[in-house]
PDB file of C-alpha atoms in Angstrom:
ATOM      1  CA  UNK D   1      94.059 146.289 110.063  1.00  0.00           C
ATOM      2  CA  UNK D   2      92.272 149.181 111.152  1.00  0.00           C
ATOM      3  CA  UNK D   3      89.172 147.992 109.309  1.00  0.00           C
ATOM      4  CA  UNK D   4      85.386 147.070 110.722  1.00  0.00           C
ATOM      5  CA  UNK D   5      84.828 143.345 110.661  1.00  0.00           C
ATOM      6  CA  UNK D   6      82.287 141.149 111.223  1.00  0.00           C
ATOM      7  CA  UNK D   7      82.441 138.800 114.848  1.00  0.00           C
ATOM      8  CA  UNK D   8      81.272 135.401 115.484  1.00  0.00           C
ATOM      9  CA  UNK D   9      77.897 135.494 117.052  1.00  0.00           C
ATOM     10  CA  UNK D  10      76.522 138.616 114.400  1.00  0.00           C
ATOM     11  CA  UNK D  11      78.610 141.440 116.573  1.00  0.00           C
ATOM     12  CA  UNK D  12      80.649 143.599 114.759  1.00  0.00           C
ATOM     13  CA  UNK D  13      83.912 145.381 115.961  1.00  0.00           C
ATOM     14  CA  UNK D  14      84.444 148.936 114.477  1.00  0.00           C
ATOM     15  CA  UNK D  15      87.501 150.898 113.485  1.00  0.00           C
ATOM     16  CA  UNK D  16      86.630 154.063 115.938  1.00  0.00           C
ATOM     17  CA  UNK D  17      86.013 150.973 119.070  1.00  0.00           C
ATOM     18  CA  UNK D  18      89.508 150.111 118.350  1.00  0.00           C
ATOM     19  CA  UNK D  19      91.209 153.822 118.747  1.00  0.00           C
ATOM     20  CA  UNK D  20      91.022 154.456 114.935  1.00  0.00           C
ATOM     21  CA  UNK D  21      89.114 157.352 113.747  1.00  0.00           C
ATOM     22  CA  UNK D  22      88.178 156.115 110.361  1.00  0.00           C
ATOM     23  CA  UNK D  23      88.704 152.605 108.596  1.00  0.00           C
ATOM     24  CA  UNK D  24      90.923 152.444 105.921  1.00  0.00           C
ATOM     25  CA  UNK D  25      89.959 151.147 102.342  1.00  0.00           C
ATOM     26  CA  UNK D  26      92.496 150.839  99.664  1.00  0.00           C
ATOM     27  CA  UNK D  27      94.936 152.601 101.478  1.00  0.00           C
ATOM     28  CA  UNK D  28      92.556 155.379 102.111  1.00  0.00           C
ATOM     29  CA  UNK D  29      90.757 156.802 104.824  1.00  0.00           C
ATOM     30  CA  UNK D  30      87.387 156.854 104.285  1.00  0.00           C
ATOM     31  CA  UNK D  31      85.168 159.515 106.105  1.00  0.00           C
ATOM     32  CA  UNK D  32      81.898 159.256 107.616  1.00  0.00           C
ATOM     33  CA  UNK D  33      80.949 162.947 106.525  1.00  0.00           C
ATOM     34  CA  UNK D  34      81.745 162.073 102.925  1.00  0.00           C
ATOM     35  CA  UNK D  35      79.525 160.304 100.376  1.00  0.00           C
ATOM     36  CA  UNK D  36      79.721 156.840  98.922  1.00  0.00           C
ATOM     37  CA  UNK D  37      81.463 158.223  95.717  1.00  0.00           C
ATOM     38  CA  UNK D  38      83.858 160.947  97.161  1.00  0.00           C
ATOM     39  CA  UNK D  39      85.206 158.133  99.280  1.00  0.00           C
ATOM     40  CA  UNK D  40      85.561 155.302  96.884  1.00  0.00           C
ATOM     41  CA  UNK D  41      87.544 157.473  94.695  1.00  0.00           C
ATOM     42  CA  UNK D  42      90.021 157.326  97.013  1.00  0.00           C
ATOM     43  CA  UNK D  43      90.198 154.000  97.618  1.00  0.00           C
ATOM     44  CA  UNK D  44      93.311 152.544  95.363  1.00  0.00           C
ATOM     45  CA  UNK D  45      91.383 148.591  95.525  1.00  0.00           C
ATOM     46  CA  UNK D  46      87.877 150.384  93.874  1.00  0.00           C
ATOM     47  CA  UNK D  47      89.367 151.786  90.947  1.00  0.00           C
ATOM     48  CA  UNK D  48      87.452 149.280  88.889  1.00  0.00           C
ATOM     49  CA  UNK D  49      84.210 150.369  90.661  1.00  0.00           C
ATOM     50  CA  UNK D  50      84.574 153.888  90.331  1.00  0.00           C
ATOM     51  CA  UNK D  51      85.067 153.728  86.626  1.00  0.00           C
ATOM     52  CA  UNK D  52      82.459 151.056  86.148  1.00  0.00           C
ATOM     53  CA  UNK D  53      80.120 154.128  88.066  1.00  0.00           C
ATOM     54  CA  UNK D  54      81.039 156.359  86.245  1.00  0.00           C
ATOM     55  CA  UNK D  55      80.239 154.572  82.743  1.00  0.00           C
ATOM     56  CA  UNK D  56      77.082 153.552  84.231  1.00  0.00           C
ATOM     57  CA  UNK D  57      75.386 156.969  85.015  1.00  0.00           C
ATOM     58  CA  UNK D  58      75.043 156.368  88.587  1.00  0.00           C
ATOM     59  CA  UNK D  59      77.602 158.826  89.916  1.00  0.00           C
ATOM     60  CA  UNK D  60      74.696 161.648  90.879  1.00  0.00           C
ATOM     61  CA  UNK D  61      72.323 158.873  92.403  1.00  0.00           C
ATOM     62  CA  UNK D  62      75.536 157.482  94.794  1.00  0.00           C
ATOM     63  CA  UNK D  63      76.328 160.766  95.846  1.00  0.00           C
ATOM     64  CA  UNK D  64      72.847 161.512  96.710  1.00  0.00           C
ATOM     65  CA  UNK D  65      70.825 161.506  99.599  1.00  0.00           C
ATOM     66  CA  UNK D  66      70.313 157.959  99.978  1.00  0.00           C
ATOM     67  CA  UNK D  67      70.542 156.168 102.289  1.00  0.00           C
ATOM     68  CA  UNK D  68      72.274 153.624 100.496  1.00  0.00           C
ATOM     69  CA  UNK D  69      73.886 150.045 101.608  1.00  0.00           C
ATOM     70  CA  UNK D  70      76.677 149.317  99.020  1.00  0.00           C
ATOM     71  CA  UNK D  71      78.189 146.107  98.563  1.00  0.00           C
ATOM     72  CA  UNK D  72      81.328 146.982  96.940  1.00  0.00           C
ATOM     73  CA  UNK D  73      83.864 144.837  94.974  1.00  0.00           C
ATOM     74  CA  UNK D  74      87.089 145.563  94.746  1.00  0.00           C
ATOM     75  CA  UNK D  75      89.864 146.014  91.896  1.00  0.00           C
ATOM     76  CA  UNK D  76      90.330 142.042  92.558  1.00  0.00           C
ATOM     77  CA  UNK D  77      86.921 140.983  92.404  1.00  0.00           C
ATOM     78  CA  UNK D  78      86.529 142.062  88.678  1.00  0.00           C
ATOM     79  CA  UNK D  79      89.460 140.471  87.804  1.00  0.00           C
ATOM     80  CA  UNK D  80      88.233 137.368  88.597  1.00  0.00           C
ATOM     81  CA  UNK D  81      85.363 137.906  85.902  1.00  0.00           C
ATOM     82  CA  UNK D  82      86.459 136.065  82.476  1.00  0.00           C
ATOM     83  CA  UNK D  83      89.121 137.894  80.375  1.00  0.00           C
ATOM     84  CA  UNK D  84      87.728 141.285  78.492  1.00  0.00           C
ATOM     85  CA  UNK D  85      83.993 141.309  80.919  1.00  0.00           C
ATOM     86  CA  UNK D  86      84.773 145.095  82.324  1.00  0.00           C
ATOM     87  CA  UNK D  87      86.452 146.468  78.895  1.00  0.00           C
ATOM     88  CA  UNK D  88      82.908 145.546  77.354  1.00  0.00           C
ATOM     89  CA  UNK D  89      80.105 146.318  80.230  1.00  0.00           C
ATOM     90  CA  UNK D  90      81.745 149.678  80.196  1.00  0.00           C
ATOM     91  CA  UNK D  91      81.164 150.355  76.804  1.00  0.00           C
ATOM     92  CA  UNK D  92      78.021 153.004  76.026  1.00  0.00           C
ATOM     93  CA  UNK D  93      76.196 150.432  74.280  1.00  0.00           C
ATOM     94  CA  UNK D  94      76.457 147.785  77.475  1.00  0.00           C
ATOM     95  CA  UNK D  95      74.903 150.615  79.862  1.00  0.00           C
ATOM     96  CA  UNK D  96      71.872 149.071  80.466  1.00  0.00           C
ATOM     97  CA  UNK D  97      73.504 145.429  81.156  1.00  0.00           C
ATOM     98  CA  UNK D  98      76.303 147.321  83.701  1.00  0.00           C
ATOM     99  CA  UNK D  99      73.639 149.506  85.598  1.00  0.00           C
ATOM    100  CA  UNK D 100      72.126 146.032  85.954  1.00  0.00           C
ATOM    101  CA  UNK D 101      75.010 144.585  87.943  1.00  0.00           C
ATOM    102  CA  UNK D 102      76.179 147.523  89.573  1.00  0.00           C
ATOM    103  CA  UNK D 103      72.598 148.530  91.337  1.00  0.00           C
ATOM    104  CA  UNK D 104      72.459 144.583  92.382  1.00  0.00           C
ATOM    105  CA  UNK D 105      75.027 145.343  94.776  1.00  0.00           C
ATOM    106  CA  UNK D 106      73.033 148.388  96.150  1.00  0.00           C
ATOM    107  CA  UNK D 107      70.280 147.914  98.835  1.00  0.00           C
ATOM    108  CA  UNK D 108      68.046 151.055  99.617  1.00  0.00           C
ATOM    109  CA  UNK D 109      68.485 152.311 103.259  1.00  0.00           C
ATOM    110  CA  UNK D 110      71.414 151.748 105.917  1.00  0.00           C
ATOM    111  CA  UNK D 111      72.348 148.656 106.804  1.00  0.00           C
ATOM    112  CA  UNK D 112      75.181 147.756 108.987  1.00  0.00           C
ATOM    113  CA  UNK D 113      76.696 144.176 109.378  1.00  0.00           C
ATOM    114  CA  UNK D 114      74.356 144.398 113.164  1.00  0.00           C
ATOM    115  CA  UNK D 115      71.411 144.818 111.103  1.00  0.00           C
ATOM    116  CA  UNK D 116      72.337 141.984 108.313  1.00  0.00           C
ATOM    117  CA  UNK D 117      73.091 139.813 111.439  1.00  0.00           C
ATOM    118  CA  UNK D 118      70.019 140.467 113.263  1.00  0.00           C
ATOM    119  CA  UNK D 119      68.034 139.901 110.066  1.00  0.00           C
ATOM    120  CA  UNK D 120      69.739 136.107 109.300  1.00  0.00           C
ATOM    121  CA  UNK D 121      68.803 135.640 113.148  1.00  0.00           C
ATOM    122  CA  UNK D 122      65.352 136.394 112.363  1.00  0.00           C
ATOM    123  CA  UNK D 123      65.031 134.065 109.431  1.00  0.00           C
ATOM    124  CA  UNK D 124      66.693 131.085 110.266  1.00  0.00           C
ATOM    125  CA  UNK D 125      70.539 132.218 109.446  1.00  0.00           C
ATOM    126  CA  UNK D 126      69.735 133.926 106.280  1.00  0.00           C
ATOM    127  CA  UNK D 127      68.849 137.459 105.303  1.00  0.00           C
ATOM    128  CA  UNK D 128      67.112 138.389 102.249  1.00  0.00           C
ATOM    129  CA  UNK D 129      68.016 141.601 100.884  1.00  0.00           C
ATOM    130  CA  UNK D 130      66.338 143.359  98.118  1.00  0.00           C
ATOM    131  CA  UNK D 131      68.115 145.342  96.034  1.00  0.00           C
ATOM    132  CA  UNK D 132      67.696 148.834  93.966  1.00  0.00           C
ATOM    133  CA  UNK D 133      68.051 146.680  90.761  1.00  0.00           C
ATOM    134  CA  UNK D 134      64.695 144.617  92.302  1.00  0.00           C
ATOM    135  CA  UNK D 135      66.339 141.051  93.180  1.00  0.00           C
ATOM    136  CA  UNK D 136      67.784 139.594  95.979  1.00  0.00           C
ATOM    137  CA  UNK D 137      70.699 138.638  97.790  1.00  0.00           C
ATOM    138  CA  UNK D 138      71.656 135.993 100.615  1.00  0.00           C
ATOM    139  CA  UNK D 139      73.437 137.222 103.601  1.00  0.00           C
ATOM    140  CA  UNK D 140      74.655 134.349 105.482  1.00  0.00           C
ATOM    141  CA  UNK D 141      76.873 133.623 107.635  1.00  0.00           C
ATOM    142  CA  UNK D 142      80.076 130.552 107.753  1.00  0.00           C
ATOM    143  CA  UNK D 143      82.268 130.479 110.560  1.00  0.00           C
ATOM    144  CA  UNK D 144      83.680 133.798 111.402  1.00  0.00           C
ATOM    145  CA  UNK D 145      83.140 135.763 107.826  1.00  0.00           C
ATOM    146  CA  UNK D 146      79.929 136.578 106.064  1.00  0.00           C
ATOM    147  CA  UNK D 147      78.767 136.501 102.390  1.00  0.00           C
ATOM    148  CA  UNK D 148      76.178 137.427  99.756  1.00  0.00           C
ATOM    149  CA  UNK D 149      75.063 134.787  97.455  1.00  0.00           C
ATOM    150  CA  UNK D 150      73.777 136.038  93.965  1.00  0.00           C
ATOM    151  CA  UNK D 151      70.976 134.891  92.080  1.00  0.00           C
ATOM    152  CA  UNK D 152      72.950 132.696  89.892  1.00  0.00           C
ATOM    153  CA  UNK D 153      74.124 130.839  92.888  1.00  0.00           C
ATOM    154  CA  UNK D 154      77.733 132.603  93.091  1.00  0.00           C
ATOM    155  CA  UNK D 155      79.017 134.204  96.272  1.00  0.00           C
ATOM    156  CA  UNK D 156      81.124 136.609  98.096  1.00  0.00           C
ATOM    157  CA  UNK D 157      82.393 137.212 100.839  1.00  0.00           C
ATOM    158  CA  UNK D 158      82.565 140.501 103.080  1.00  0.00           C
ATOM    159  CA  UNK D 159      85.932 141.570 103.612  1.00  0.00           C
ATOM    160  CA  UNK D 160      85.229 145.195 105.145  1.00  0.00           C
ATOM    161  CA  UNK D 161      82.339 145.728 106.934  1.00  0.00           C
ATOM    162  CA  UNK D 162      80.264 148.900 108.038  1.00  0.00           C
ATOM    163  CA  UNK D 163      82.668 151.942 106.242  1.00  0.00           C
ATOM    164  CA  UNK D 164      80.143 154.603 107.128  1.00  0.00           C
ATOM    165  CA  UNK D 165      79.449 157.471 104.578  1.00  0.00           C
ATOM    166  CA  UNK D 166      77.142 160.114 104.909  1.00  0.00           C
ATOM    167  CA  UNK D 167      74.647 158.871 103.012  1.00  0.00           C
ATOM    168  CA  UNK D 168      74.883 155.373 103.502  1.00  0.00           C
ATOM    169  CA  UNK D 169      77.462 152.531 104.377  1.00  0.00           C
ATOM    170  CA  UNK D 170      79.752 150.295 102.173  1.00  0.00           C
ATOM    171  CA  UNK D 171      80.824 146.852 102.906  1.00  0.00           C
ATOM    172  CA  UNK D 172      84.050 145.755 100.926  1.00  0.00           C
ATOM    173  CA  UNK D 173      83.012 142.292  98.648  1.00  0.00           C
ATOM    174  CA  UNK D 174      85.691 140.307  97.379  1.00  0.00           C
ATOM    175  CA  UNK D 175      83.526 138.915  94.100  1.00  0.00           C
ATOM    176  CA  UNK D 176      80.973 140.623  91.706  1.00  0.00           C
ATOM    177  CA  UNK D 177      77.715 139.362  92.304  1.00  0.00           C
ATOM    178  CA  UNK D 178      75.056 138.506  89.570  1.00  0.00           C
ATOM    179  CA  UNK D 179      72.100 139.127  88.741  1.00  0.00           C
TER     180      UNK D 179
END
């Protein structure tokens, strides 16, 4: 798969090391010269996200200058949420609850799966990330894969790692986390 992943040992292997010019994402490729939104709208597996966005307000800020780290679950991820979650948090009068969630999988500034690495080295295997919504997250790290673990103890892991953007970098999460 012509995606970025990360190694054992914290190293990461990108698409472009591997002859590819840009990773794909949901059958898309996504473009280091674009922004975090006018790439995830292409991405068939973020349909869910995009609307979710969208509902929330937070198009203009996510195509803005950032930078912007953006954990980023897919189509599959909020499907596993109990039956009817995304039908209501998208609803105008749920705004406030959805911006919630969707800014706790945003951490201000660029961070690629090298820096997340070097920061669990740091701190004992662990990296504490703080995000725009104002809590935190646990990067950590279980055989070859990583994961984020949510304030209410639930986790998920990174399936894509390091799709640059313009004004920021996504990593593909295969579970919503929670505030």
């Amino acid at each position: 798969m012509a995606s970025a992943t990360l190694l054992a040992g914290g190293g990461i292997a990108l698409a472009r090391d591997m002859g590819m010019k840009n990773p794909m994402v949901g059958g898309a490729a996504m473009y280091p010269t674009k922004d975090i939104i006018d790439n995830a709208v292409n991405s068939k597996d973020h349909t869910t996200l995009v609307t979710a966005v969208k509902a929330a307000g937070l198009v203009a800020t996510l195509k803005g200058p950032g930078p912007f780290t953006v954990f980023a679950p897919t189509n599959e991820a909020f499907a596993k949420l109990p039956a009817g979650t995304v039908e209501t948090l998208v609803k105008p009068e749920n705004k406030a609850m959805l911006t919630k969630i969707l800014t706790y999988h945003v951490v201000a500034g660029r961070m690629t799966a090298a820096d997340i690495a070097a920061n669990a080295k740091a701190h004992a295997g662990k990296a504490m990330l703080t995000t725009v919504q104002g809590e935190k997250l646990t990067a950590w790290k279980k055989g070859n894969d990583w994961y984020l673990t949510d304030a209410k103890g639930g986790s998920a892991r990174i399936t894509i790692a390091n799709v640059m953007q313009s004004n920021g970098v996504i990593h593909v999460v295969d579970t919503v986390l929670m505030p």
